[in-house]
Amino acid sequence: MVTALERRYRRLLLAYPAAYRRRHGDELITTLLDAAGTDRVRPGRRDTVDLLRGGLRQRFRLPVGKAPVAAAVFAAFVSGALGAGIGSFLGWCTTPPLRVDAGVAQIAGLAIGEPYVGGFSRDDRWQFRAVKVEAVDPRYIPGWTSASAADRFTTAGWTVEPTGTSAFTARRGTLRAWVTGPLPAADHPAGVVIWPDPSAGPVSVVIWPAEPAAVTAGVVTGWLTGAVAGWLLVAWVAYQLRGDRSWARRGTVAVLTAVAVLLLLRPVLWTYLLIVTGAVSSPDRWGPPSPAYIGFIDSDAVAVPLFGLAAIAAACLVAARAHPHPTPATVPSHDPEDLVHP
């Protein structure tokens, strides 16, 4: 008859991989019950901690050799980037998307010095929540200077930071604005007038939402979660294939993994570049931020990362059909003997 204590111990053994439970589960349960005595109805704190710690140790353990370790580190690197991208997107979802309305037109009016009646372009093809709005046709205002525009923003309650001779960024609440205009004639070489953005006119106004505080937490949490998942996935695949006699199966997993690496390498490196750039650069100083998640989706071949993830899924399905030969039923020194306490 299965007692309540045994059921609780078996639930704790779920911390171990299934293959380990099949080899050592009964022996662990027998040792734990013998050590517990007849009057205990639930596992002790020390037993619980030891079981959970031992289970995590087994799940993170890799087969002996340099190749599994290298594969696990690389998988953590790749899946960490994917997790960071997902965390970045979820962080940006905590702020409402920027809308083209009277408030945005008022900000453009502050920049040019008169009511703005022109149109706006939205750069949200792939950035979704991290959208920016740009005034597309502000007309030339005689005597316009960045100093006078900055004064108007300051009077309206914005915090202004110059970023150049004729440019500045402005912050207020959850909004950011970047204003650039024509350089003074004395600053042009040989008196040649060069607009900062010829397609937008003499004054360029870009407006975007401030990066939410949740983005940083999302990137860090997402990276850690992704890295751990990548390591555990490699550990599982490695043990599935260890001792498997089907070289065709092992070769298929290797080929699918190589295809996934080739397809995911570019978006992964791009994602890390965006993360590092965002961490070392001054927030909002040089225009709208580039969210980490666009590393996987802002591409002419946006389906490429999806094919890479599909290759990983296919490799896991092939590995799941492997039939590894059982290893001798040896019990590590920390399991279960360490669970027997005086």
Short mmCIF file of C-alpha atoms in Angstrom, two decimals:
data_model
loop_
_atom_site.label_atom_id
_atom_site.label_comp_id
_atom_site.label_asym_id
_atom_site.label_seq_id
_atom_site.Cartn_x
_atom_site.Cartn_y
_atom_site.Cartn_z
CA MET A 1 0.00 0.00 0.00
CA VAL A 2 1.35 3.40 -1.01
CA THR A 3 1.48 5.75 1.95
CA ALA A 4 1.05 9.52 1.89
CA LEU A 5 4.76 9.92 2.69
CA GLU A 6 5.75 7.81 -0.32
CA ARG A 7 3.46 9.83 -2.60
CA ARG A 8 5.07 13.04 -1.40
CA TYR A 9 8.55 11.63 -1.94
CA ARG A 10 7.63 10.54 -5.47
CA ARG A 11 6.37 14.03 -6.23
CA LEU A 12 9.73 15.43 -5.11
CA LEU A 13 11.50 12.90 -7.35
CA LEU A 14 9.92 14.65 -10.35
CA ALA A 15 12.83 17.06 -10.00
CA TYR A 16 15.00 14.31 -11.51
CA PRO A 17 15.03 13.41 -15.22
CA ALA A 18 12.66 10.59 -16.18
CA ALA A 19 15.51 8.26 -17.19
CA TYR A 20 17.17 8.75 -13.81
CA ARG A 21 13.90 8.03 -12.00
CA ARG A 22 13.48 4.81 -13.96
CA ARG A 23 16.95 3.61 -12.95
CA HIS A 24 17.15 4.84 -9.34
CA GLY A 25 13.63 5.88 -8.31
CA ASP A 26 12.67 2.76 -6.39
CA GLU A 27 16.02 2.62 -4.64
CA LEU A 28 15.75 6.26 -3.62
CA ILE A 29 12.22 5.78 -2.30
CA THR A 30 13.24 2.70 -0.31
CA THR A 31 16.20 4.50 1.25
CA LEU A 32 14.13 7.58 2.11
CA LEU A 33 11.32 5.56 3.69
CA ASP A 34 13.73 3.46 5.74
CA ALA A 35 15.44 6.62 7.02
CA ALA A 36 12.14 8.39 7.75
CA GLY A 37 10.80 5.77 10.16
CA THR A 38 7.13 4.90 10.71
CA ASP A 39 5.88 8.05 12.42
CA ARG A 40 6.68 10.64 9.72
CA VAL A 41 3.89 11.76 7.37
CA ARG A 42 5.72 14.29 5.21
CA PRO A 43 9.33 14.73 4.00
CA GLY A 44 11.64 16.69 6.23
CA ARG A 45 13.04 20.03 5.12
CA ARG A 46 16.54 18.64 4.64
CA ASP A 47 15.27 15.72 2.54
CA THR A 48 13.24 18.12 0.41
CA VAL A 49 16.20 20.40 -0.21
CA ASP A 50 18.51 17.48 -0.98
CA LEU A 51 16.06 15.96 -3.45
CA LEU A 52 15.45 19.23 -5.28
CA ARG A 53 19.15 20.04 -5.37
CA GLY A 54 20.05 16.57 -6.58
CA GLY A 55 17.34 16.69 -9.24
CA LEU A 56 18.58 20.00 -10.62
CA ARG A 57 22.14 18.69 -10.61
CA GLN A 58 21.08 15.68 -12.66
CA ARG A 59 19.12 17.78 -15.14
CA PHE A 60 22.05 20.11 -15.76
CA ARG A 61 24.61 17.32 -15.92
CA LEU A 62 26.09 16.62 -19.36
CA PRO A 63 27.73 13.46 -20.74
CA VAL A 64 31.49 13.32 -20.32
CA GLY A 65 33.41 15.12 -23.08
CA LYS A 66 34.14 18.54 -24.47
CA ALA A 67 31.61 18.36 -27.31
CA PRO A 68 28.49 18.26 -25.10
CA VAL A 69 29.79 21.17 -23.02
CA ALA A 70 30.55 23.26 -26.12
CA ALA A 71 27.12 22.45 -27.56
CA ALA A 72 25.39 23.38 -24.30
CA VAL A 73 27.24 26.70 -24.03
CA PHE A 74 26.40 27.58 -27.63
CA ALA A 75 22.77 26.56 -27.16
CA ALA A 76 22.57 28.77 -24.06
CA PHE A 77 24.06 31.63 -26.10
CA VAL A 78 21.47 31.22 -28.87
CA SER A 79 18.41 30.55 -26.73
CA GLY A 80 19.44 33.34 -24.37
CA ALA A 81 19.21 35.81 -27.26
CA LEU A 82 15.77 34.48 -28.17
CA GLY A 83 14.62 34.75 -24.56
CA ALA A 84 15.98 38.29 -24.31
CA GLY A 85 14.08 39.24 -27.45
CA ILE A 86 10.83 37.85 -26.06
CA GLY A 87 11.44 39.63 -22.75
CA SER A 88 12.12 42.88 -24.59
CA PHE A 89 8.84 42.60 -26.51
CA LEU A 90 6.86 41.84 -23.36
CA GLY A 91 8.51 44.81 -21.66
CA TRP A 92 7.49 47.14 -24.48
CA CYS A 93 3.93 45.82 -24.25
CA THR A 94 3.63 47.55 -20.87
CA THR A 95 3.44 50.94 -22.59
CA PRO A 96 0.64 51.94 -24.99
CA PRO A 97 1.63 52.38 -28.64
CA LEU A 98 2.18 55.94 -29.82
CA ARG A 99 -0.75 57.36 -31.76
CA VAL A 100 -0.86 60.18 -34.29
CA ASP A 101 -3.19 62.70 -32.66
CA ALA A 102 -3.44 66.35 -31.67
CA GLY A 103 -0.82 65.85 -28.95
CA VAL A 104 1.77 64.67 -31.47
CA ALA A 105 0.95 67.58 -33.78
CA GLN A 106 1.39 69.97 -30.85
CA ILE A 107 4.89 68.59 -30.22
CA ALA A 108 5.78 69.12 -33.89
CA GLY A 109 4.43 72.65 -33.57
CA LEU A 110 6.77 73.33 -30.66
CA ALA A 111 9.67 72.22 -32.83
CA ILE A 112 8.92 74.40 -35.87
CA GLY A 113 7.47 77.40 -33.99
CA GLU A 114 3.95 77.42 -35.45
CA PRO A 115 0.93 75.06 -35.63
CA TYR A 116 1.83 71.96 -37.60
CA VAL A 117 -0.74 70.87 -40.17
CA GLY A 118 1.32 68.37 -42.13
CA GLY A 119 1.38 64.60 -42.03
CA PHE A 120 3.34 61.99 -40.11
CA SER A 121 5.02 58.75 -40.99
CA ARG A 122 4.91 55.83 -38.55
CA ASP A 123 7.89 53.51 -38.32
CA ASP A 124 6.07 50.48 -36.94
CA ARG A 125 6.49 47.91 -39.69
CA TRP A 126 8.31 45.49 -37.40
CA GLN A 127 8.79 47.41 -34.16
CA PHE A 128 5.18 47.11 -33.02
CA ARG A 129 5.03 48.83 -29.62
CA ALA A 130 8.35 50.64 -29.98
CA VAL A 131 6.91 52.91 -32.65
CA LYS A 132 8.24 56.27 -33.72
CA VAL A 133 6.39 59.06 -35.50
CA GLU A 134 8.12 61.51 -37.79
CA ALA A 135 6.78 64.77 -39.18
CA VAL A 136 7.19 64.41 -42.94
CA ASP A 137 6.65 67.92 -44.28
CA PRO A 138 7.34 70.74 -41.79
CA ARG A 139 7.95 73.86 -43.86
CA TYR A 140 10.95 76.13 -43.52
CA ILE A 141 10.54 78.84 -40.89
CA PRO A 142 12.73 81.92 -41.53
CA GLY A 143 15.03 82.55 -38.58
CA TRP A 144 14.52 79.11 -37.07
CA THR A 145 17.19 78.10 -34.58
CA SER A 146 17.55 75.09 -32.35
CA ALA A 147 18.00 77.40 -29.34
CA SER A 148 14.60 79.03 -29.86
CA ALA A 149 12.96 75.62 -30.40
CA ALA A 150 14.62 74.29 -27.26
CA ASP A 151 13.31 77.29 -25.30
CA ARG A 152 9.77 76.51 -26.46
CA PHE A 153 10.10 72.93 -25.27
CA THR A 154 11.53 74.06 -21.93
CA THR A 155 8.66 76.51 -21.42
CA ALA A 156 6.20 73.69 -22.15
CA GLY A 157 7.73 71.60 -19.35
CA TRP A 158 10.14 69.42 -21.32
CA THR A 159 13.70 68.58 -20.28
CA VAL A 160 16.02 69.48 -23.16
CA GLU A 161 19.48 68.07 -23.88
CA PRO A 162 21.51 69.41 -26.83
CA THR A 163 22.96 66.72 -29.12
CA GLY A 164 24.65 68.93 -31.69
CA THR A 165 24.96 72.44 -33.11
CA SER A 166 21.42 72.35 -34.44
CA ALA A 167 19.82 69.37 -32.70
CA PHE A 168 18.46 68.39 -29.30
CA THR A 169 16.38 65.75 -27.56
CA ALA A 170 13.48 66.56 -25.24
CA ARG A 171 11.91 64.44 -22.48
CA ARG A 172 8.59 64.79 -20.71
CA GLY A 173 6.78 61.96 -18.97
CA THR A 174 6.72 58.92 -21.23
CA LEU A 175 7.36 60.86 -24.45
CA ARG A 176 10.62 61.67 -26.20
CA ALA A 177 11.32 64.00 -29.13
CA TRP A 178 14.36 64.55 -31.30
CA VAL A 179 14.58 67.79 -33.24
CA THR A 180 17.18 68.61 -35.89
CA GLY A 181 17.30 71.64 -38.15
CA PRO A 182 19.52 73.49 -40.62
CA LEU A 183 22.96 74.39 -39.43
CA PRO A 184 23.83 78.08 -39.12
CA ALA A 185 25.41 79.43 -42.29
CA ALA A 186 28.74 79.93 -40.51
CA ASP A 187 28.93 76.21 -39.77
CA HIS A 188 28.53 75.11 -43.39
CA PRO A 189 31.69 74.46 -45.40
CA ALA A 190 32.08 77.09 -48.10
CA GLY A 191 28.63 78.42 -47.26
CA VAL A 192 26.85 75.32 -48.67
CA VAL A 193 23.52 74.66 -46.96
CA ILE A 194 22.97 70.94 -46.24
CA TRP A 195 19.67 69.82 -44.73
CA PRO A 196 19.93 67.06 -42.11
CA ASP A 197 17.13 65.12 -43.81
CA PRO A 198 16.32 66.35 -47.34
CA SER A 199 13.27 64.08 -47.66
CA ALA A 200 11.62 65.57 -44.56
CA GLY A 201 12.37 69.23 -45.09
CA PRO A 202 14.50 71.74 -43.20
CA VAL A 203 13.36 70.65 -39.74
CA SER A 204 13.15 67.01 -38.69
CA VAL A 205 10.91 66.05 -35.77
CA VAL A 206 10.86 62.48 -34.45
CA ILE A 207 8.64 61.45 -31.52
CA TRP A 208 8.65 58.10 -29.69
CA PRO A 209 7.59 56.60 -26.34
CA ALA A 210 10.18 56.26 -23.61
CA GLU A 211 11.53 52.79 -22.96
CA PRO A 212 9.53 51.23 -20.10
CA ALA A 213 11.42 50.14 -17.00
CA ALA A 214 10.04 46.64 -17.57
CA VAL A 215 12.20 46.24 -20.70
CA THR A 216 15.46 45.82 -18.77
CA ALA A 217 13.89 43.32 -16.37
CA GLY A 218 12.33 41.49 -19.30
CA VAL A 219 15.62 41.25 -21.20
CA VAL A 220 17.55 39.96 -18.16
CA THR A 221 14.84 37.49 -17.12
CA GLY A 222 14.28 36.36 -20.69
CA TRP A 223 17.99 35.80 -21.27
CA LEU A 224 18.40 33.74 -18.10
CA THR A 225 15.32 31.67 -18.87
CA GLY A 226 16.39 31.10 -22.46
CA ALA A 227 19.96 30.21 -21.53
CA VAL A 228 18.83 27.66 -18.94
CA ALA A 229 16.32 26.17 -21.39
CA GLY A 230 19.01 25.85 -24.07
CA TRP A 231 21.40 24.09 -21.70
CA LEU A 232 18.70 21.68 -20.48
CA LEU A 233 17.65 20.93 -24.05
CA VAL A 234 21.18 19.98 -25.06
CA ALA A 235 21.56 17.83 -21.93
CA TRP A 236 18.35 15.98 -22.77
CA VAL A 237 19.30 15.45 -26.43
CA ALA A 238 22.81 14.32 -25.50
CA TYR A 239 21.53 11.68 -23.10
CA GLN A 240 18.88 10.60 -25.58
CA LEU A 241 21.51 9.97 -28.25
CA ARG A 242 24.16 8.50 -25.95
CA GLY A 243 24.52 4.85 -26.80
CA ASP A 244 21.91 4.99 -29.56
CA ARG A 245 22.94 2.58 -32.31
CA SER A 246 21.21 4.42 -35.14
CA TRP A 247 23.89 6.50 -36.81
CA ALA A 248 21.26 7.74 -39.26
CA ARG A 249 19.30 9.23 -36.36
CA ARG A 250 22.36 10.81 -34.82
CA GLY A 251 23.44 12.18 -38.19
CA THR A 252 19.99 13.65 -38.82
CA VAL A 253 20.10 15.46 -35.48
CA ALA A 254 23.56 16.80 -36.31
CA VAL A 255 22.49 18.07 -39.73
CA LEU A 256 19.32 19.70 -38.39
CA THR A 257 21.35 21.36 -35.63
CA ALA A 258 23.87 22.70 -38.15
CA VAL A 259 21.03 24.11 -40.29
CA ALA A 260 19.52 25.79 -37.22
CA VAL A 261 22.88 27.37 -36.32
CA LEU A 262 23.31 28.79 -39.82
CA LEU A 263 19.79 30.21 -39.88
CA LEU A 264 19.86 31.68 -36.38
CA LEU A 265 23.40 33.03 -36.24
CA ARG A 266 22.65 36.40 -37.87
CA PRO A 267 19.55 37.31 -35.80
CA VAL A 268 21.28 36.10 -32.62
CA LEU A 269 24.35 38.26 -33.21
CA TRP A 270 22.14 41.22 -34.16
CA THR A 271 20.11 40.79 -30.98
CA TYR A 272 23.24 40.82 -28.82
CA LEU A 273 24.49 43.90 -30.69
CA LEU A 274 21.21 45.70 -29.93
CA ILE A 275 21.40 44.67 -26.26
CA VAL A 276 24.99 45.87 -25.87
CA THR A 277 24.35 49.09 -27.78
CA GLY A 278 21.31 49.86 -25.66
CA ALA A 279 23.24 49.15 -22.46
CA VAL A 280 26.27 51.35 -23.19
CA SER A 281 24.62 54.27 -25.01
CA SER A 282 22.77 57.12 -23.34
CA PRO A 283 19.02 56.35 -23.41
CA ASP A 284 17.07 58.50 -25.88
CA ARG A 285 20.04 60.76 -26.60
CA TRP A 286 20.44 59.90 -30.27
CA GLY A 287 16.88 59.18 -31.27
CA PRO A 288 14.48 56.27 -30.80
CA PRO A 289 15.90 53.09 -29.28
CA SER A 290 16.14 49.88 -31.27
CA PRO A 291 14.41 47.19 -29.17
CA ALA A 292 16.26 43.91 -28.77
CA TYR A 293 13.39 41.89 -30.20
CA ILE A 294 13.70 43.38 -33.68
CA GLY A 295 16.90 41.37 -34.08
CA PHE A 296 14.71 38.36 -34.90
CA ILE A 297 11.96 40.08 -36.91
CA ASP A 298 13.34 43.24 -38.55
CA SER A 299 14.72 41.58 -41.65
CA ASP A 300 13.93 41.17 -45.32
CA ALA A 301 13.89 37.43 -44.66
CA VAL A 302 11.84 37.42 -41.47
CA ALA A 303 10.94 33.75 -41.97
CA VAL A 304 14.58 32.65 -41.68
CA PRO A 305 14.59 32.56 -37.84
CA LEU A 306 11.33 30.61 -37.96
CA PHE A 307 12.96 27.98 -40.17
CA GLY A 308 15.85 27.84 -37.69
CA LEU A 309 13.48 27.22 -34.78
CA ALA A 310 11.65 24.63 -36.86
CA ALA A 311 14.97 22.83 -37.46
CA ILE A 312 15.58 22.72 -33.70
CA ALA A 313 12.09 21.33 -33.11
CA ALA A 314 12.66 18.68 -35.79
CA ALA A 315 15.99 17.69 -34.21
CA CYS A 316 14.27 17.26 -30.83
CA LEU A 317 11.55 15.08 -32.39
CA VAL A 318 14.19 12.87 -33.98
CA ALA A 319 16.13 12.64 -30.70
CA ALA A 320 12.93 11.72 -28.85
CA ARG A 321 12.72 8.54 -30.96
CA ALA A 322 16.20 7.43 -29.91
CA HIS A 323 16.63 4.34 -27.75
CA PRO A 324 19.63 4.93 -25.54
CA HIS A 325 21.11 1.88 -23.88
CA PRO A 326 20.71 1.97 -20.12
CA THR A 327 23.82 2.59 -18.14
CA PRO A 328 24.73 0.44 -15.13
CA ALA A 329 22.47 1.27 -12.22
CA THR A 330 25.00 3.04 -10.09
CA VAL A 331 23.91 5.53 -7.50
CA PRO A 332 25.97 8.75 -7.27
CA SER A 333 27.56 9.54 -3.95
CA HIS A 334 25.08 12.31 -3.26
CA ASP A 335 22.04 10.14 -4.08
CA PRO A 336 20.62 8.55 -2.08
CA GLU A 337 23.19 8.00 0.67
CA ASP A 338 23.45 11.70 1.49
CA LEU A 339 19.73 11.62 2.18
CA VAL A 340 20.21 9.24 5.13
CA HIS A 341 20.79 11.46 8.10
CA PRO A 342 21.77 10.36 11.57
#
